[in-house]
CSV table of C-alpha atoms in Angstrom, one decimal:
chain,number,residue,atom,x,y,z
A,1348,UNK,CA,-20.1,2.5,10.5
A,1349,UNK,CA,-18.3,6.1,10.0
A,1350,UNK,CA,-17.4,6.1,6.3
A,1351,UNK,CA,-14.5,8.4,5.7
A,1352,UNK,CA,-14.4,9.9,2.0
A,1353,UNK,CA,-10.9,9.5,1.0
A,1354,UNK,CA,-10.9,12.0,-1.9
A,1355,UNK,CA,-8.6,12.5,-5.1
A,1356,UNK,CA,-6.4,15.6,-3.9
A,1357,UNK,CA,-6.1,13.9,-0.7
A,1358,UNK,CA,-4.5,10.7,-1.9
A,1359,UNK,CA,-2.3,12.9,-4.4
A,1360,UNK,CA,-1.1,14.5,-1.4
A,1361,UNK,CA,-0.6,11.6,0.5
A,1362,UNK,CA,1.4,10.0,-2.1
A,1363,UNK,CA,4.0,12.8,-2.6
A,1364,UNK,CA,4.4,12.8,1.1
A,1365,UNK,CA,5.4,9.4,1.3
A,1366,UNK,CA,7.5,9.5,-1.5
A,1367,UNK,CA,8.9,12.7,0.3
A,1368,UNK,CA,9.4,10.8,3.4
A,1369,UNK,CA,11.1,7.5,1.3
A,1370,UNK,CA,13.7,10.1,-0.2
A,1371,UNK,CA,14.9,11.8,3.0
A,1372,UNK,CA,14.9,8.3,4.6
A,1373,UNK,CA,17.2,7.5,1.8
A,1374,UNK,CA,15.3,4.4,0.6
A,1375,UNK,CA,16.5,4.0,-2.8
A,1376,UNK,CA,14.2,1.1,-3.6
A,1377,UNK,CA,14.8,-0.7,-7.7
A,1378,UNK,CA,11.3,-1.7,-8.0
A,1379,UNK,CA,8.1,-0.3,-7.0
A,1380,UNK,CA,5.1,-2.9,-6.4
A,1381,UNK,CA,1.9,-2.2,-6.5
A,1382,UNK,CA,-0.3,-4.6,-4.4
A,1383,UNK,CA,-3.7,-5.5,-6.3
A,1384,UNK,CA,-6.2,-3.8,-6.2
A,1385,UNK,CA,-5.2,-1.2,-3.6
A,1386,UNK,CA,-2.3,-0.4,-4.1
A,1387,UNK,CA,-2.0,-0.1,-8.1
A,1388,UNK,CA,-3.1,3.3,-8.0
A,1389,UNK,CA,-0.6,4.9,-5.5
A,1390,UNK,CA,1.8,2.3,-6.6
A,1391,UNK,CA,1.9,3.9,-10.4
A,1392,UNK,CA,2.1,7.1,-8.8
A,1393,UNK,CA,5.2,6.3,-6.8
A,1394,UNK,CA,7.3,4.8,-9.5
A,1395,UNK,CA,6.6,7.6,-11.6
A,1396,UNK,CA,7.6,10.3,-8.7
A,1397,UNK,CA,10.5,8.1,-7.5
A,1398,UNK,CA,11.2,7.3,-11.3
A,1399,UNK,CA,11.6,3.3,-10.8
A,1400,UNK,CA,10.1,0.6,-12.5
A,1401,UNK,CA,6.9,-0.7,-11.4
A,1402,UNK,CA,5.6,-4.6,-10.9
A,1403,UNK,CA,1.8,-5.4,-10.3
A,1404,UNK,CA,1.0,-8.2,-8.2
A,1405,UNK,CA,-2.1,-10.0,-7.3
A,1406,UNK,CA,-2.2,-10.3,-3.9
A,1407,UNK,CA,-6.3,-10.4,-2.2
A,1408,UNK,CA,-7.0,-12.1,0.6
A,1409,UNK,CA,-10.8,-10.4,0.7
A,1410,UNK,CA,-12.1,-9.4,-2.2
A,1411,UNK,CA,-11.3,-11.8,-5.0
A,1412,UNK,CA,-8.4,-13.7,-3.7
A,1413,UNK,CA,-6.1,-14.6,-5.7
A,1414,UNK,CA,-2.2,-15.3,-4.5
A,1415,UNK,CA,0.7,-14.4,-7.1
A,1416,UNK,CA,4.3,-15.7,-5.5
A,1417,UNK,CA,6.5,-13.0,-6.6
A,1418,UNK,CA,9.6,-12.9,-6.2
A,1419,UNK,CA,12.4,-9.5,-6.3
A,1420,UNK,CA,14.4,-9.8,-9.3
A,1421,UNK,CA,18.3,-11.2,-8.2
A,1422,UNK,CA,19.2,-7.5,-9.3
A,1423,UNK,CA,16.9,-5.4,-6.7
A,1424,UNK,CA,18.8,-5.0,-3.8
A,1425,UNK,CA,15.6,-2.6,-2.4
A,1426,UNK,CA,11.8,-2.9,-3.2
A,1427,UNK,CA,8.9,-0.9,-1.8
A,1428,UNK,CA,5.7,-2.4,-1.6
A,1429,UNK,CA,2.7,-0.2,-1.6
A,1430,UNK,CA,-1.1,-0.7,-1.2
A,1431,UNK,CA,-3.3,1.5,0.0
A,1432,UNK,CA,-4.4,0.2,3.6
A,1433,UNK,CA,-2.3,-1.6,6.5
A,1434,UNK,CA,-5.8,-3.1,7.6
A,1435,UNK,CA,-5.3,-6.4,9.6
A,1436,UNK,CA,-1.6,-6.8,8.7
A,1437,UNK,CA,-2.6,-9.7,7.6
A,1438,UNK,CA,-1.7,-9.5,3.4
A,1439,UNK,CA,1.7,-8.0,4.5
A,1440,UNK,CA,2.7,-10.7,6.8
A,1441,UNK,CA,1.9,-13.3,4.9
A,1442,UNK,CA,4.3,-11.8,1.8
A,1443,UNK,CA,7.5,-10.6,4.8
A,1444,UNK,CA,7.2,-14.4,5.6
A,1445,UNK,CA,7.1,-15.5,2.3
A,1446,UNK,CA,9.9,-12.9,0.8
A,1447,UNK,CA,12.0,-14.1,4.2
A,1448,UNK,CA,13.7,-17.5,3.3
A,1449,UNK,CA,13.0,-16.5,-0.8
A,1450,UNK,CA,14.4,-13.0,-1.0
A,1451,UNK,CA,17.8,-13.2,-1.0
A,1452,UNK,CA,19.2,-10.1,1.6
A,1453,UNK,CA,16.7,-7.7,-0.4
A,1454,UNK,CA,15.8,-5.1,1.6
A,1455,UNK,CA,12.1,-5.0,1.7
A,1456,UNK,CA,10.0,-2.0,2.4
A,1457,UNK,CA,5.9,-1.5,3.1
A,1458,UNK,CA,3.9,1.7,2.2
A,1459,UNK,CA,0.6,2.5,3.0
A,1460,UNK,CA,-1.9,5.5,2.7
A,1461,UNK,CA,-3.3,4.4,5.8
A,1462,UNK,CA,-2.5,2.4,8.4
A,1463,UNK,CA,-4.7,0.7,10.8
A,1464,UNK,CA,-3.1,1.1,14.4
A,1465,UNK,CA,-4.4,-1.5,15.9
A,1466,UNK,CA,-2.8,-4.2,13.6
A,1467,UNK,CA,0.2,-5.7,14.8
A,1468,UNK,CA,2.1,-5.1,11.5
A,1469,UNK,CA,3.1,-1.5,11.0
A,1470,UNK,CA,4.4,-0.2,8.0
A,1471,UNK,CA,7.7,1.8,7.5
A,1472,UNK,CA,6.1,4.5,6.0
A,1473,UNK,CA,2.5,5.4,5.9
A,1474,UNK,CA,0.7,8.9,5.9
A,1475,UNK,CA,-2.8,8.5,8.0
A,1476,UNK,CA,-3.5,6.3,10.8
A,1477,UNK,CA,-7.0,5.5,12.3
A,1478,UNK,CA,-7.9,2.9,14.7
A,1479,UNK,CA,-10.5,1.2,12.6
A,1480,UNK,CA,-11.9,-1.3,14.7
A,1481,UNK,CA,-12.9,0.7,17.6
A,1482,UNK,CA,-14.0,3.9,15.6
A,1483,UNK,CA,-16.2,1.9,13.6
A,1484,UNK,CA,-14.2,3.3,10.2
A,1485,UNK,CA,-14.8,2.7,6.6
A,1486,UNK,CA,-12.5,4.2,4.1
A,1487,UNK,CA,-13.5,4.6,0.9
A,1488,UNK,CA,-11.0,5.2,-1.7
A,1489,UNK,CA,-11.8,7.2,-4.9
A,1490,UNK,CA,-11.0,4.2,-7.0
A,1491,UNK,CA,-13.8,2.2,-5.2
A,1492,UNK,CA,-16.9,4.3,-5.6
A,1493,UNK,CA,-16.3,6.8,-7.8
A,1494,UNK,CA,-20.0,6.3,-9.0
A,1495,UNK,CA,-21.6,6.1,-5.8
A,1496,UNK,CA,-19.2,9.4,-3.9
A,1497,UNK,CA,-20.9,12.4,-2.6
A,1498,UNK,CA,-20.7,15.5,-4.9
């Protein structure tokens, strides 16, 4: 297994430049949410730089799984929903077909830090891209190991 070390100042960068890359697509989403456990990190970030509300959500379908049904407010016309890794596709297509027949027209976005190519779902905006299945890759986030990272 090749274990990247996905470091701090890395992921700070990575998150301006997809909150960059949301603003020039003009994506103006009302609500930022942050996919658990992933995505709460870059998720804060975002609101914070986009200056929009944020919403946690339990979604896990791996570690801890847990299922929240959440639903846009009948306000947001546009929501972002950020984690940190596109890995199977799998937790994303599970909440597109959800949010499809419950969602009301509400334009629904997906950000990623990282997006595994080889999955059939691909985010509208993501930063890095690997094709973890065939080069063996690990990431490991700074939230996950912080005790166990190389110095």
């Amino acid at each position: 297994m090749n274990k990247i070390w996905y470091e701090w100042k890395e992921m700070r960068r990575d998150v301006n430049v997809l909150c960059r890359d949301i603003t020039i697509a003009k994506f103006d989403p009302d609500c930022i949410v942050g996919l658990s456990r992933g995505g709460l990190t870059p998720g804060v970030m975002m609101s914070h730089w986009l200056n929009k509300p944020f919403k946690p959500v339990k979604n896990s379908l791996r570690d801890f799984p847990e299922w929240e049904e959440w639903l846009p407010r009948k306000s947001d016309k546009s929501v972002l929903i950020v984690d940190d890794i596109c890995d199977s596709g799998e937790s994303f297509e599970k909440i597109q077909n959800y949010l499809s027949v419950r969602a009301n027209g509400c334009d629904i976005r997906y950000a990623v830090l990282w997006w595994n190519n080889e999955c059939d779902f691909e985010p509208h905006y993501y930063v890095q891209e690997c094709a973890k299945d065939t080069e063996q890759i690990w990431i490991q986030f700074p939230w996950e190991s912080w005790w166990n990272a190389p110095v």
